[in-house]
């Protein structure tokens, strides 16, 4: 929903990312690559926080590529390999539906292999692209993936959906979702139905994710006390902030700040 917070093990994992072509910006947060350092090192774990987006990952294993899609409605803890090259696309909310014609619900809560979906219209041409990735460096590979997405953009009628606009408005945390509907000319029921189908979550969940995202940035980028951050992010008070943050992030705001800042200072 906002700027990307890099993985704590970004340098170790040889993680690199870049913004997409401006034409893809409404649906794609970034394109990224990881691994392929050539070093035989221990895998590392990383948390992936929910923001209503989804990740398409292509692991370039020596025997065959492993292509997965994951839409996480909760925080996931994944083991990441620094050795095997991996490229991917981080979609914004509704991006998977608008660009690929896929429903997020089918790929919820854990990475799902796309072996049986590669012939569907939304993923047409992806396997051909993946075969070429073995012969390219990371930056060339991401450019090829971006070209494939731009082709999807031209052939996918769902890109005209108003859902990304609704998600963006909710993410600003300026008005409750029920009031936004009237502002955008969408009934509450239509808004809830479209979000559940195209984004995979309810308006209330989007608000919770937006608050979590904003709070994570405030915790890392400012020295503000927790009570002040709570008010800035729309929580009733510090107790509400701590409970809501912990229920999604699996640690308290204070523990998150201490852990992340210690990792930054060690880098």
Coordinates of C-alpha atoms in Angstrom, one line a residue:
X1 CA 0.0 0.0 0.0
X2 CA 3.0 2.2 0.6
X3 CA 6.7 2.0 0.1
X4 CA 8.3 -1.4 0.3
X5 CA 10.1 -2.3 3.6
X6 CA 13.0 -4.5 2.5
X7 CA 13.5 -7.9 4.0
X8 CA 15.8 -8.0 7.0
X9 CA 18.1 -10.4 5.2
X10 CA 18.1 -8.4 1.9
X11 CA 21.9 -8.2 1.5
X12 CA 22.4 -11.9 2.5
X13 CA 19.7 -13.0 0.1
X14 CA 21.1 -10.9 -2.7
X15 CA 17.7 -9.2 -2.9
X16 CA 17.1 -6.5 -5.5
X17 CA 13.9 -4.8 -6.7
X18 CA 12.7 -2.0 -8.9
X19 CA 9.5 -0.2 -9.7
X20 CA 7.5 -1.3 -12.7
X21 CA 6.8 0.5 -15.9
X22 CA 4.4 3.4 -15.1
X23 CA 1.7 1.8 -17.2
X24 CA 1.7 -1.1 -14.7
X25 CA 1.8 1.0 -11.6
X26 CA -1.9 0.7 -10.7
X27 CA -1.5 -3.1 -10.3
X28 CA 2.2 -3.9 -9.7
X29 CA 4.2 -2.7 -6.6
X30 CA 7.6 -4.0 -7.8
X31 CA 9.6 -6.6 -9.7
X32 CA 12.3 -8.4 -7.7
X33 CA 15.1 -10.9 -7.8
X34 CA 16.8 -12.9 -5.1
X35 CA 19.5 -15.5 -4.6
X36 CA 21.9 -16.7 -7.2
X37 CA 24.9 -15.5 -5.2
X38 CA 26.8 -18.7 -5.8
X39 CA 27.5 -19.0 -2.1
X40 CA 26.4 -22.1 -0.3
X41 CA 24.8 -20.6 2.8
X42 CA 22.1 -21.4 5.3
X43 CA 18.5 -20.5 4.4
X44 CA 17.0 -17.6 6.3
X45 CA 13.5 -17.1 7.5
X46 CA 11.6 -13.9 6.7
X47 CA 8.1 -12.5 7.6
X48 CA 5.7 -11.4 4.9
X49 CA 3.0 -9.1 6.1
X50 CA -0.5 -9.0 4.6
X51 CA -1.4 -5.9 2.5
X52 CA -4.0 -7.5 0.1
X53 CA -1.3 -7.9 -2.5
X54 CA 0.0 -11.2 -4.0
X55 CA 3.4 -12.5 -5.1
X56 CA 4.2 -14.5 -8.2
X57 CA 7.5 -16.2 -7.7
X58 CA 9.7 -18.1 -10.2
X59 CA 12.4 -20.3 -8.6
X60 CA 14.9 -21.2 -11.3
X61 CA 15.8 -24.7 -9.9
X62 CA 18.4 -26.6 -11.9
X63 CA 16.0 -29.4 -12.9
X64 CA 12.8 -27.4 -13.6
X65 CA 11.3 -24.0 -12.7
X66 CA 9.0 -23.8 -9.7
X67 CA 6.3 -21.2 -10.3
X68 CA 4.1 -20.2 -7.4
X69 CA 1.5 -17.6 -6.5
X70 CA 0.6 -16.6 -3.0
X71 CA -2.0 -14.2 -1.6
X72 CA -1.4 -13.9 2.1
X73 CA -4.3 -12.7 4.3
X74 CA -2.1 -13.2 7.4
X75 CA 1.6 -12.9 8.2
X76 CA 3.6 -15.7 6.7
X77 CA 7.0 -17.0 7.8
X78 CA 8.9 -18.4 4.9
X79 CA 12.3 -20.0 4.6
X80 CA 14.3 -18.3 1.8
X81 CA 17.2 -19.8 -0.1
X82 CA 20.1 -17.5 -1.0
X83 CA 21.6 -19.9 -3.5
X84 CA 18.9 -20.7 -6.0
X85 CA 18.0 -17.7 -8.3
X86 CA 14.4 -16.5 -7.9
X87 CA 12.5 -13.8 -9.7
X88 CA 9.1 -12.4 -9.0
X89 CA 6.3 -9.9 -9.3
X90 CA 4.7 -8.3 -6.3
X91 CA 1.1 -7.3 -7.2
X92 CA -0.9 -4.7 -5.5
X93 CA -4.4 -5.4 -4.3
X94 CA -6.6 -6.6 -7.2
X95 CA -3.5 -6.8 -9.5
X96 CA -3.7 -10.5 -9.9
X97 CA -7.3 -10.3 -10.8
X98 CA -7.0 -7.3 -13.1
X99 CA -3.9 -8.4 -15.0
X100 CA -4.1 -12.2 -14.9
X101 CA -7.8 -12.8 -14.5
X102 CA -7.2 -14.9 -11.4
X103 CA -9.2 -14.9 -8.1
X104 CA -7.0 -14.3 -5.1
X105 CA -9.1 -16.7 -3.0
X106 CA -7.7 -19.6 -4.9
X107 CA -4.1 -18.8 -3.9
X108 CA -4.7 -17.8 -0.3
X109 CA -2.4 -18.2 2.7
X110 CA 0.4 -20.3 1.3
X111 CA 2.3 -20.5 -2.0
X112 CA 0.4 -22.5 -4.6
X113 CA 2.1 -24.2 -7.5
X114 CA 0.8 -23.0 -10.9
X115 CA 1.6 -26.1 -12.9
X116 CA -2.1 -26.8 -13.7
X117 CA -2.9 -23.1 -14.5
X118 CA -0.1 -22.2 -17.0
X119 CA -2.4 -22.9 -19.9
X120 CA -5.1 -20.5 -18.7
X121 CA -5.6 -17.3 -20.7
X122 CA -4.3 -15.1 -17.9
X123 CA -1.0 -16.9 -17.7
X124 CA -0.6 -17.4 -21.5
X125 CA 3.0 -17.1 -22.5
X126 CA 4.5 -17.2 -19.0
X127 CA 6.1 -20.6 -19.4
X128 CA 7.8 -19.4 -22.6
X129 CA 9.2 -16.4 -20.7
X130 CA 10.4 -18.6 -17.8
X131 CA 12.3 -20.8 -20.2
X132 CA 14.3 -17.8 -21.3
X133 CA 15.1 -16.6 -17.8
X134 CA 17.7 -19.3 -17.4
X135 CA 19.8 -17.6 -20.0
X136 CA 19.5 -14.0 -18.7
X137 CA 20.8 -12.1 -15.7
X138 CA 18.4 -10.9 -13.1
X139 CA 17.9 -7.4 -14.5
X140 CA 17.3 -8.8 -18.0
X141 CA 14.9 -11.4 -16.6
X142 CA 12.9 -8.7 -14.9
X143 CA 12.6 -6.7 -18.1
X144 CA 11.3 -9.8 -19.8
X145 CA 8.7 -10.4 -17.1
X146 CA 7.7 -6.7 -17.4
X147 CA 7.3 -7.0 -21.1
X148 CA 5.0 -10.1 -20.5
X149 CA 2.9 -8.0 -18.1
X150 CA 2.6 -5.2 -20.5
X151 CA 1.3 -7.7 -23.1
X152 CA -1.2 -8.9 -20.5
X153 CA -2.2 -5.3 -20.0
X154 CA -3.2 -4.9 -23.6
X155 CA -5.3 -8.1 -23.8
X156 CA -7.0 -8.1 -20.4
X157 CA -10.4 -6.3 -20.2
X158 CA -10.4 -6.5 -16.4
X159 CA -7.8 -3.7 -16.2
X160 CA -10.8 -1.3 -16.4
X161 CA -12.1 -2.4 -13.0
X162 CA -12.6 0.4 -10.4
X163 CA -11.5 -1.9 -7.6
X164 CA -7.9 -0.6 -7.4
X165 CA -9.3 2.9 -6.9
X166 CA -11.5 1.7 -4.1
X167 CA -8.5 -0.1 -2.4
X168 CA -6.3 3.0 -2.8
X169 CA -9.0 5.2 -1.2
X170 CA -9.5 2.8 1.7
X171 CA -5.7 2.6 2.2
X172 CA -5.4 6.4 2.8
X173 CA -7.4 5.9 6.1
X174 CA -9.2 9.2 5.6
X175 CA -12.8 7.9 5.6
X176 CA -14.4 4.7 6.8
X177 CA -15.2 2.2 3.9
X178 CA -18.9 2.7 4.4
X179 CA -18.5 6.5 3.7
X180 CA -16.2 5.9 0.7
X181 CA -18.8 4.1 -1.2
X182 CA -21.0 7.2 -1.5
X183 CA -18.0 9.3 -2.4
X184 CA -17.0 6.9 -5.2
X185 CA -20.6 6.2 -6.4
X186 CA -20.5 2.6 -5.3
X187 CA -23.1 1.0 -2.9
X188 CA -21.8 -0.6 0.2
X189 CA -22.9 -4.0 -0.9
X190 CA -21.3 -3.7 -4.3
X191 CA -18.1 -2.5 -2.7
X192 CA -18.0 -5.4 -0.4
X193 CA -18.8 -7.9 -3.1
X194 CA -16.2 -6.6 -5.5
X195 CA -13.5 -6.4 -2.9
X196 CA -14.2 -10.0 -1.7
X197 CA -14.1 -11.3 -5.2
X198 CA -11.3 -9.3 -6.8
X199 CA -9.1 -8.6 -3.8
X200 CA -10.0 -11.5 -1.6
X201 CA -10.7 -9.6 1.6
X202 CA -13.3 -7.4 3.2
X203 CA -13.2 -3.6 3.6
X204 CA -12.5 -4.1 7.3
X205 CA -9.5 -6.3 6.5
X206 CA -8.1 -3.6 4.1
X207 CA -8.3 -1.0 6.9
X208 CA -6.4 -3.4 9.3
X209 CA -3.7 -4.0 6.7
X210 CA -3.3 -0.3 5.9
X211 CA -3.0 0.6 9.6
X212 CA -0.4 -2.2 10.0
X213 CA 1.6 -1.0 7.0
X214 CA 1.5 2.7 8.2
X215 CA 2.5 1.6 11.8
X216 CA 5.4 -0.5 10.6
X217 CA 6.8 2.6 8.7
X218 CA 6.3 4.9 11.7
X219 CA 8.0 2.4 14.0
X220 CA 11.1 2.3 11.7
X221 CA 11.2 5.8 10.4
X222 CA 10.4 7.8 13.5
X223 CA 11.2 7.8 17.2
X224 CA 7.7 8.6 18.2
X225 CA 6.2 6.9 21.3
X226 CA 3.8 4.1 20.7
X227 CA 0.8 6.1 21.9
X228 CA 1.5 8.7 19.3
X229 CA 1.9 6.2 16.5
X230 CA -1.4 4.6 17.6
X231 CA -3.3 7.8 17.1
X232 CA -1.6 8.6 13.8
X233 CA -2.6 5.2 12.4
X234 CA -6.2 5.2 13.5
X235 CA -6.1 3.0 16.6
X236 CA -8.2 4.0 19.6
X237 CA -5.2 4.0 22.0
X238 CA -1.9 2.2 22.7
X239 CA -3.6 -0.9 24.0
X240 CA -5.7 -1.2 20.9
X241 CA -2.7 -0.7 18.8
X242 CA -0.6 -3.3 20.6
X243 CA -3.4 -5.9 20.4
X244 CA -4.3 -5.3 16.7
X245 CA -0.6 -5.2 15.6
X246 CA 0.3 -8.4 17.5
X247 CA -2.7 -10.2 16.1
X248 CA -1.5 -9.6 12.5
X249 CA 2.3 -9.4 12.9
X250 CA 2.7 -12.0 15.7
X251 CA 4.8 -9.6 17.8
X252 CA 4.2 -6.4 19.7
X253 CA 5.0 -3.0 18.1
X254 CA 7.8 -2.6 20.6
X255 CA 9.3 -6.0 19.8
X256 CA 9.0 -5.3 16.0
X257 CA 10.7 -1.9 16.3
X258 CA 13.6 -3.4 18.4
X259 CA 14.1 -6.4 16.1
X260 CA 14.1 -4.4 12.8
X261 CA 16.2 -1.5 14.1
X262 CA 18.8 -4.0 15.5
X263 CA 19.0 -5.6 12.0
X264 CA 19.4 -2.3 10.3
X265 CA 22.3 -1.3 12.6
X266 CA 24.0 -4.6 12.1
X267 CA 23.9 -4.3 8.3

